[in-house]
């Protein structure tokens, strides 16, 4: 069981907006945590999608070139969110959040959220 | 273009050993730290290991210490995962990933991934 908690699944109709949460206990990660999101299409390797953290230095883009701005991410003290607007069938995938556990010197992933387009 | 190509996976009996390789190209390999990650069938992602640019600084998931080791060869532009005393729970697709970040370890993320190599532990 991961210290980063994601809902197992979310769904939406084409064109709709869906959000995926990634939550943790304040005792696990500090308020200045850095969270990143990955997309894994069916049968494919994961790819880096977007940074969620607000502590990123200016000049560091929040996403690789090629990731559409339909994807956005945000963070608060003990949660991060990935939003997908204008949902498309091509967005059907598993999405993972990731952070670093300073207590254990390990990098951790959330359990993953499967996005289904209805 | 950044490319990471894993190899060495296959079928191995419980208790056996396997060495996975990850060949890197398209970037200056000796300036990047590297990760290994695995994914059991139908399950989520599990971080396995980190290795710094020189190979001297290594972190391993606690559950794998004593059985897995990681190394790199900056001449061959490759990183390796040596796995021993394998159990059925080690059955997974193993990915290498390049490290990127904008500060300390807590900013590190997995910016490029290989396609993975499948390891099946079964008698």
mmCIF file of C-alpha atoms in Angstrom:
data_model
loop_
_atom_site.group_PDB
_atom_site.id
_atom_site.type_symbol
_atom_site.label_atom_id
_atom_site.label_comp_id
_atom_site.label_asym_id
_atom_site.label_seq_id
_atom_site.Cartn_x
_atom_site.Cartn_y
_atom_site.Cartn_z
ATOM 1 C CA UNK A 1 0.000 0.000 0.000
ATOM 2 C CA UNK A 2 1.510 3.278 -1.133
ATOM 3 C CA UNK A 3 1.841 6.358 1.034
ATOM 4 C CA UNK A 4 0.385 8.223 -1.953
ATOM 5 C CA UNK A 5 -3.311 7.451 -2.321
ATOM 6 C CA UNK A 6 -5.097 7.667 -5.650
ATOM 7 C CA UNK A 7 -8.627 6.608 -6.582
ATOM 8 C CA UNK A 8 -8.542 3.325 -8.521
ATOM 9 C CA UNK A 9 -10.601 4.726 -11.369
ATOM 10 C CA UNK A 10 -12.276 7.801 -12.753
ATOM 11 C CA UNK A 11 -14.405 8.128 -15.849
ATOM 12 C CA UNK A 12 -15.956 10.775 -18.009
ATOM 13 C CA UNK A 13 -17.617 11.352 -21.322
ATOM 14 C CA UNK A 14 -15.701 12.709 -24.289
ATOM 15 C CA UNK A 15 -15.152 16.424 -23.900
ATOM 16 C CA UNK A 16 -15.682 16.409 -20.162
ATOM 17 C CA UNK A 17 -13.226 17.305 -17.413
ATOM 18 C CA UNK A 18 -11.932 14.718 -14.967
ATOM 19 C CA UNK A 19 -9.615 15.117 -12.021
ATOM 20 C CA UNK A 20 -7.398 12.590 -10.298
ATOM 21 C CA UNK A 21 -6.339 13.134 -6.721
ATOM 22 C CA UNK A 22 -3.148 12.043 -5.013
ATOM 23 C CA UNK A 23 -3.228 12.437 -1.260
ATOM 24 C CA UNK A 24 -0.855 11.766 1.609
ATOM 25 C CA UNK A 25 -0.493 12.238 5.306
ATOM 26 C CA UNK A 26 1.287 15.338 6.534
ATOM 27 C CA UNK A 27 3.494 13.059 8.602
ATOM 28 C CA UNK A 28 4.656 11.264 5.426
ATOM 29 C CA UNK A 29 5.578 14.257 3.304
ATOM 30 C CA UNK A 30 6.128 17.882 4.084
ATOM 31 C CA UNK A 31 4.175 20.778 2.709
ATOM 32 C CA UNK A 32 6.989 21.511 0.273
ATOM 33 C CA UNK A 33 6.783 18.140 -1.451
ATOM 34 C CA UNK A 34 7.388 17.789 -5.153
ATOM 35 C CA UNK A 35 4.889 15.661 -7.033
ATOM 36 C CA UNK A 36 5.032 14.486 -10.612
ATOM 37 C CA UNK A 37 2.508 12.708 -12.824
ATOM 38 C CA UNK A 38 2.946 9.941 -15.354
ATOM 39 C CA UNK A 39 0.701 8.473 -18.025
ATOM 40 C CA UNK A 40 0.793 4.814 -18.976
ATOM 41 C CA UNK A 41 -1.178 3.900 -22.059
ATOM 42 C CA UNK A 42 -2.372 0.277 -22.279
ATOM 43 C CA UNK A 43 0.535 -2.054 -22.969
ATOM 44 C CA UNK A 44 3.060 0.770 -23.025
ATOM 45 C CA UNK A 45 5.797 2.089 -20.793
ATOM 46 C CA UNK A 46 4.988 5.071 -18.588
ATOM 47 C CA UNK A 47 5.864 8.551 -19.746
ATOM 48 C CA UNK A 48 6.448 11.676 -17.704
ATOM 49 C CA UNK A 49 3.428 13.917 -18.049
ATOM 50 C CA UNK A 50 3.580 16.969 -15.818
ATOM 51 C CA UNK A 51 4.935 18.416 -12.582
ATOM 52 C CA UNK A 52 2.384 19.280 -9.927
ATOM 53 C CA UNK A 53 4.509 21.098 -7.396
ATOM 54 C CA UNK A 54 4.357 24.823 -6.868
ATOM 55 C CA UNK A 55 7.936 24.855 -5.557
ATOM 56 C CA UNK A 56 9.476 24.420 -8.953
ATOM 57 C CA UNK A 57 12.045 27.071 -9.870
ATOM 58 C CA UNK A 58 10.943 29.623 -12.403
ATOM 59 C CA UNK A 59 12.170 28.673 -15.831
ATOM 60 C CA UNK A 60 11.498 24.985 -15.323
ATOM 61 C CA UNK A 61 8.521 24.116 -17.525
ATOM 62 C CA UNK A 62 5.761 22.142 -15.924
ATOM 63 C CA UNK A 63 5.603 19.612 -18.779
ATOM 64 C CA UNK A 64 7.600 18.180 -21.665
ATOM 65 C CA UNK A 65 6.964 19.653 -25.064
ATOM 66 C CA UNK A 66 4.246 17.674 -26.713
ATOM 67 C CA UNK A 67 2.029 17.311 -23.656
ATOM 68 C CA UNK A 68 -1.133 19.252 -24.484
ATOM 69 C CA UNK A 69 -2.399 21.951 -22.181
ATOM 70 C CA UNK A 70 -5.573 19.907 -21.679
ATOM 71 C CA UNK A 71 -3.515 18.373 -18.870
ATOM 72 C CA UNK A 72 -2.928 20.509 -15.797
ATOM 73 C CA UNK A 73 -1.731 19.829 -12.285
ATOM 74 C CA UNK A 74 -1.854 21.508 -8.930
ATOM 75 C CA UNK A 75 -0.879 20.916 -5.320
ATOM 76 C CA UNK A 76 -1.847 21.843 -1.807
ATOM 77 C CA UNK A 77 -0.292 20.838 1.487
ATOM 78 C CA UNK A 78 -1.296 17.189 1.495
ATOM 79 C CA UNK A 79 -2.700 16.556 -1.947
ATOM 80 C CA UNK A 80 -2.016 16.934 -5.628
ATOM 81 C CA UNK A 81 -4.419 16.831 -8.534
ATOM 82 C CA UNK A 82 -4.206 16.063 -12.212
ATOM 83 C CA UNK A 83 -6.956 17.488 -14.380
ATOM 84 C CA UNK A 84 -7.772 16.474 -17.919
ATOM 85 C CA UNK A 85 -10.094 18.745 -19.853
ATOM 86 C CA UNK A 86 -11.674 18.010 -23.216
ATOM 87 C CA UNK A 87 -11.412 14.299 -22.480
ATOM 88 C CA UNK A 88 -10.547 12.116 -25.475
ATOM 89 C CA UNK A 89 -10.508 8.351 -26.002
ATOM 90 C CA UNK A 90 -6.741 8.670 -26.465
ATOM 91 C CA UNK A 91 -6.548 9.726 -22.805
ATOM 92 C CA UNK A 92 -7.638 6.293 -21.623
ATOM 93 C CA UNK A 93 -4.685 5.202 -19.574
ATOM 94 C CA UNK A 94 -3.371 4.657 -16.090
ATOM 95 C CA UNK A 95 -2.063 7.749 -14.335
ATOM 96 C CA UNK A 96 0.429 7.705 -11.482
ATOM 97 C CA UNK A 97 1.614 10.372 -9.091
ATOM 98 C CA UNK A 98 5.150 10.193 -7.706
ATOM 99 C CA UNK A 99 7.100 11.845 -4.912
ATOM 100 C CA UNK A 100 10.143 11.278 -2.724
ATOM 101 C CA UNK A 101 9.914 9.904 0.793
ATOM 102 C CA UNK A 102 12.636 11.705 2.747
ATOM 103 C CA UNK A 103 12.203 9.478 5.759
ATOM 104 C CA UNK A 104 13.064 6.329 3.842
ATOM 105 C CA UNK A 105 15.207 7.776 1.014
ATOM 106 C CA UNK A 106 12.918 6.172 -1.512
ATOM 107 C CA UNK A 107 10.945 7.356 -4.475
ATOM 108 C CA UNK A 108 7.305 6.353 -4.305
ATOM 109 C CA UNK A 109 4.398 6.080 -6.703
ATOM 110 C CA UNK A 110 0.716 6.265 -6.027
ATOM 111 C CA UNK A 111 -1.302 3.159 -6.710
ATOM 112 C CA UNK A 112 -2.440 4.464 -10.079
ATOM 113 C CA UNK A 113 -5.779 5.640 -11.454
ATOM 114 C CA UNK A 114 -7.398 4.168 -14.515
ATOM 115 C CA UNK A 115 -9.143 6.774 -16.643
ATOM 116 C CA UNK A 116 -12.010 5.472 -18.744
ATOM 117 C CA UNK A 117 -13.739 7.489 -21.442
ATOM 118 C CA UNK A 118 -17.390 6.537 -21.535
ATOM 119 C CA UNK B 1 16.519 11.330 -29.242
ATOM 120 C CA UNK B 2 16.811 9.766 -25.800
ATOM 121 C CA UNK B 3 16.580 5.994 -25.995
ATOM 122 C CA UNK B 4 16.686 3.422 -23.210
ATOM 123 C CA UNK B 5 16.589 -0.230 -24.202
ATOM 124 C CA UNK B 6 16.292 -2.918 -21.561
ATOM 125 C CA UNK B 7 17.274 -6.523 -22.145
ATOM 126 C CA UNK B 8 18.002 -9.688 -20.246
ATOM 127 C CA UNK B 9 14.516 -10.608 -19.108
ATOM 128 C CA UNK B 10 13.019 -14.049 -19.470
ATOM 129 C CA UNK B 11 11.824 -17.100 -17.624
ATOM 130 C CA UNK B 12 13.785 -18.117 -14.547
ATOM 131 C CA UNK B 13 13.146 -20.677 -11.848
ATOM 132 C CA UNK B 14 12.557 -19.659 -8.241
ATOM 133 C CA UNK B 15 15.895 -19.189 -6.531
ATOM 134 C CA UNK B 16 17.580 -18.305 -9.788
ATOM 135 C CA UNK B 17 19.430 -15.208 -10.889
ATOM 136 C CA UNK B 18 19.157 -12.794 -13.762
ATOM 137 C CA UNK B 19 21.043 -9.744 -14.936
ATOM 138 C CA UNK B 20 19.129 -7.009 -16.683
ATOM 139 C CA UNK B 21 20.807 -4.427 -18.872
ATOM 140 C CA UNK B 22 19.690 -1.005 -19.989
ATOM 141 C CA UNK B 23 21.507 0.524 -22.942
ATOM 142 C CA UNK B 24 21.268 4.281 -23.222
ATOM 143 C CA UNK B 25 21.719 6.511 -26.225
ATOM 144 C CA UNK B 26 20.864 9.989 -27.409
ATOM 145 C CA UNK B 27 22.257 11.790 -24.364
ATOM 146 C CA UNK B 28 25.473 12.125 -22.373
ATOM 147 C CA UNK B 29 24.992 9.066 -20.222
ATOM 148 C CA UNK B 30 27.710 9.771 -17.657
ATOM 149 C CA UNK B 31 26.017 13.002 -16.604
ATOM 150 C CA UNK B 32 22.697 11.392 -15.670
ATOM 151 C CA UNK B 33 21.644 9.377 -12.679
ATOM 152 C CA UNK B 34 19.426 6.381 -13.395
ATOM 153 C CA UNK B 35 16.518 4.503 -11.840
ATOM 154 C CA UNK B 36 15.089 1.015 -12.094
ATOM 155 C CA UNK B 37 11.342 0.531 -11.656
ATOM 156 C CA UNK B 38 9.224 -2.595 -11.886
ATOM 157 C CA UNK B 39 5.581 -3.361 -12.485
ATOM 158 C CA UNK B 40 4.021 -6.683 -11.579
ATOM 159 C CA UNK B 41 1.295 -7.914 -13.947
ATOM 160 C CA UNK B 42 -1.823 -5.815 -13.480
ATOM 161 C CA UNK B 43 -0.225 -3.818 -10.683
ATOM 162 C CA UNK B 44 1.237 -0.381 -10.180
ATOM 163 C CA UNK B 45 4.742 1.003 -10.447
ATOM 164 C CA UNK B 46 7.344 0.169 -7.821
ATOM 165 C CA UNK B 47 10.626 2.032 -7.533
ATOM 166 C CA UNK B 48 13.561 -0.371 -7.195
ATOM 167 C CA UNK B 49 16.848 1.507 -7.314
ATOM 168 C CA UNK B 50 18.777 4.672 -7.917
ATOM 169 C CA UNK B 51 22.381 4.989 -9.045
ATOM 170 C CA UNK B 52 24.355 8.204 -9.332
ATOM 171 C CA UNK B 53 26.513 9.237 -12.271
ATOM 172 C CA UNK B 54 29.638 7.527 -10.965
ATOM 173 C CA UNK B 55 28.045 4.352 -9.663
ATOM 174 C CA UNK B 56 29.270 5.022 -6.144
ATOM 175 C CA UNK B 57 26.011 6.280 -4.652
ATOM 176 C CA UNK B 58 23.259 3.666 -4.774
ATOM 177 C CA UNK B 59 19.858 3.379 -3.140
ATOM 178 C CA UNK B 60 17.815 0.198 -3.191
ATOM 179 C CA UNK B 61 14.289 -0.484 -2.028
ATOM 180 C CA UNK B 62 14.531 -1.999 1.443
ATOM 181 C CA UNK B 63 12.602 -5.109 0.444
ATOM 182 C CA UNK B 64 15.209 -5.923 -2.211
ATOM 183 C CA UNK B 65 18.426 -5.284 -0.314
ATOM 184 C CA UNK B 66 20.625 -8.331 -0.194
ATOM 185 C CA UNK B 67 19.143 -9.795 -3.358
ATOM 186 C CA UNK B 68 19.373 -7.031 -5.966
ATOM 187 C CA UNK B 69 22.355 -4.908 -6.888
ATOM 188 C CA UNK B 70 22.706 -2.137 -9.418
ATOM 189 C CA UNK B 71 25.748 -0.945 -11.318
ATOM 190 C CA UNK B 72 26.638 1.056 -14.390
ATOM 191 C CA UNK B 73 29.305 1.189 -17.067
ATOM 192 C CA UNK B 74 29.804 4.700 -18.383
ATOM 193 C CA UNK B 75 31.981 3.427 -21.221
ATOM 194 C CA UNK B 76 29.242 1.105 -22.473
ATOM 195 C CA UNK B 77 26.514 3.650 -21.632
ATOM 196 C CA UNK B 78 24.650 1.011 -19.706
ATOM 197 C CA UNK B 79 23.110 0.388 -16.323
ATOM 198 C CA UNK B 80 22.579 -3.076 -14.899
ATOM 199 C CA UNK B 81 20.313 -4.756 -12.384
ATOM 200 C CA UNK B 82 21.639 -7.993 -10.929
ATOM 201 C CA UNK B 83 18.864 -10.026 -9.344
ATOM 202 C CA UNK B 84 19.341 -13.167 -7.264
ATOM 203 C CA UNK B 85 17.275 -15.523 -5.099
ATOM 204 C CA UNK B 86 14.326 -14.693 -7.282
ATOM 205 C CA UNK B 87 10.801 -15.522 -6.137
ATOM 206 C CA UNK B 88 7.461 -15.527 -7.928
ATOM 207 C CA UNK B 89 6.853 -12.097 -6.394
ATOM 208 C CA UNK B 90 9.651 -10.730 -8.564
ATOM 209 C CA UNK B 91 7.660 -11.513 -11.706
ATOM 210 C CA UNK B 92 7.251 -8.122 -13.375
ATOM 211 C CA UNK B 93 8.201 -5.874 -16.224
ATOM 212 C CA UNK B 94 11.390 -4.045 -15.327
ATOM 213 C CA UNK B 95 11.992 -0.534 -16.610
ATOM 214 C CA UNK B 96 15.049 1.644 -16.488
ATOM 215 C CA UNK B 97 14.424 5.372 -16.395
ATOM 216 C CA UNK B 98 16.562 8.450 -16.605
ATOM 217 C CA UNK B 99 16.647 10.767 -13.627
ATOM 218 C CA UNK B 100 15.933 14.443 -13.966
ATOM 219 C CA UNK B 101 15.343 17.038 -11.302
ATOM 220 C CA UNK B 102 15.717 20.651 -10.327
ATOM 221 C CA UNK B 103 17.235 20.378 -6.887
ATOM 222 C CA UNK B 104 17.781 17.694 -4.280
ATOM 223 C CA UNK B 105 16.550 14.109 -4.334
ATOM 224 C CA UNK B 106 13.054 15.230 -3.506
ATOM 225 C CA UNK B 107 12.755 16.954 -6.883
ATOM 226 C CA UNK B 108 13.908 13.922 -8.849
ATOM 227 C CA UNK B 109 11.549 12.445 -11.381
ATOM 228 C CA UNK B 110 11.640 9.843 -14.127
ATOM 229 C CA UNK B 111 11.904 11.827 -17.340
ATOM 230 C CA UNK B 112 12.503 9.075 -19.904
ATOM 231 C CA UNK B 113 11.641 5.388 -19.698
ATOM 232 C CA UNK B 114 12.674 2.305 -21.613
ATOM 233 C CA UNK B 115 10.127 -0.066 -23.074
ATOM 234 C CA UNK B 116 10.733 -2.588 -20.306
ATOM 235 C CA UNK B 117 11.897 -6.185 -20.132
ATOM 236 C CA UNK B 118 9.693 -8.910 -18.734
ATOM 237 C CA UNK B 119 10.890 -11.240 -16.010
ATOM 238 C CA UNK B 120 8.866 -14.329 -15.165
ATOM 239 C CA UNK B 121 9.819 -16.404 -12.140
ATOM 240 C CA UNK B 122 8.177 -19.787 -12.340
ATOM 241 C CA UNK B 123 8.971 -23.459 -12.004
#
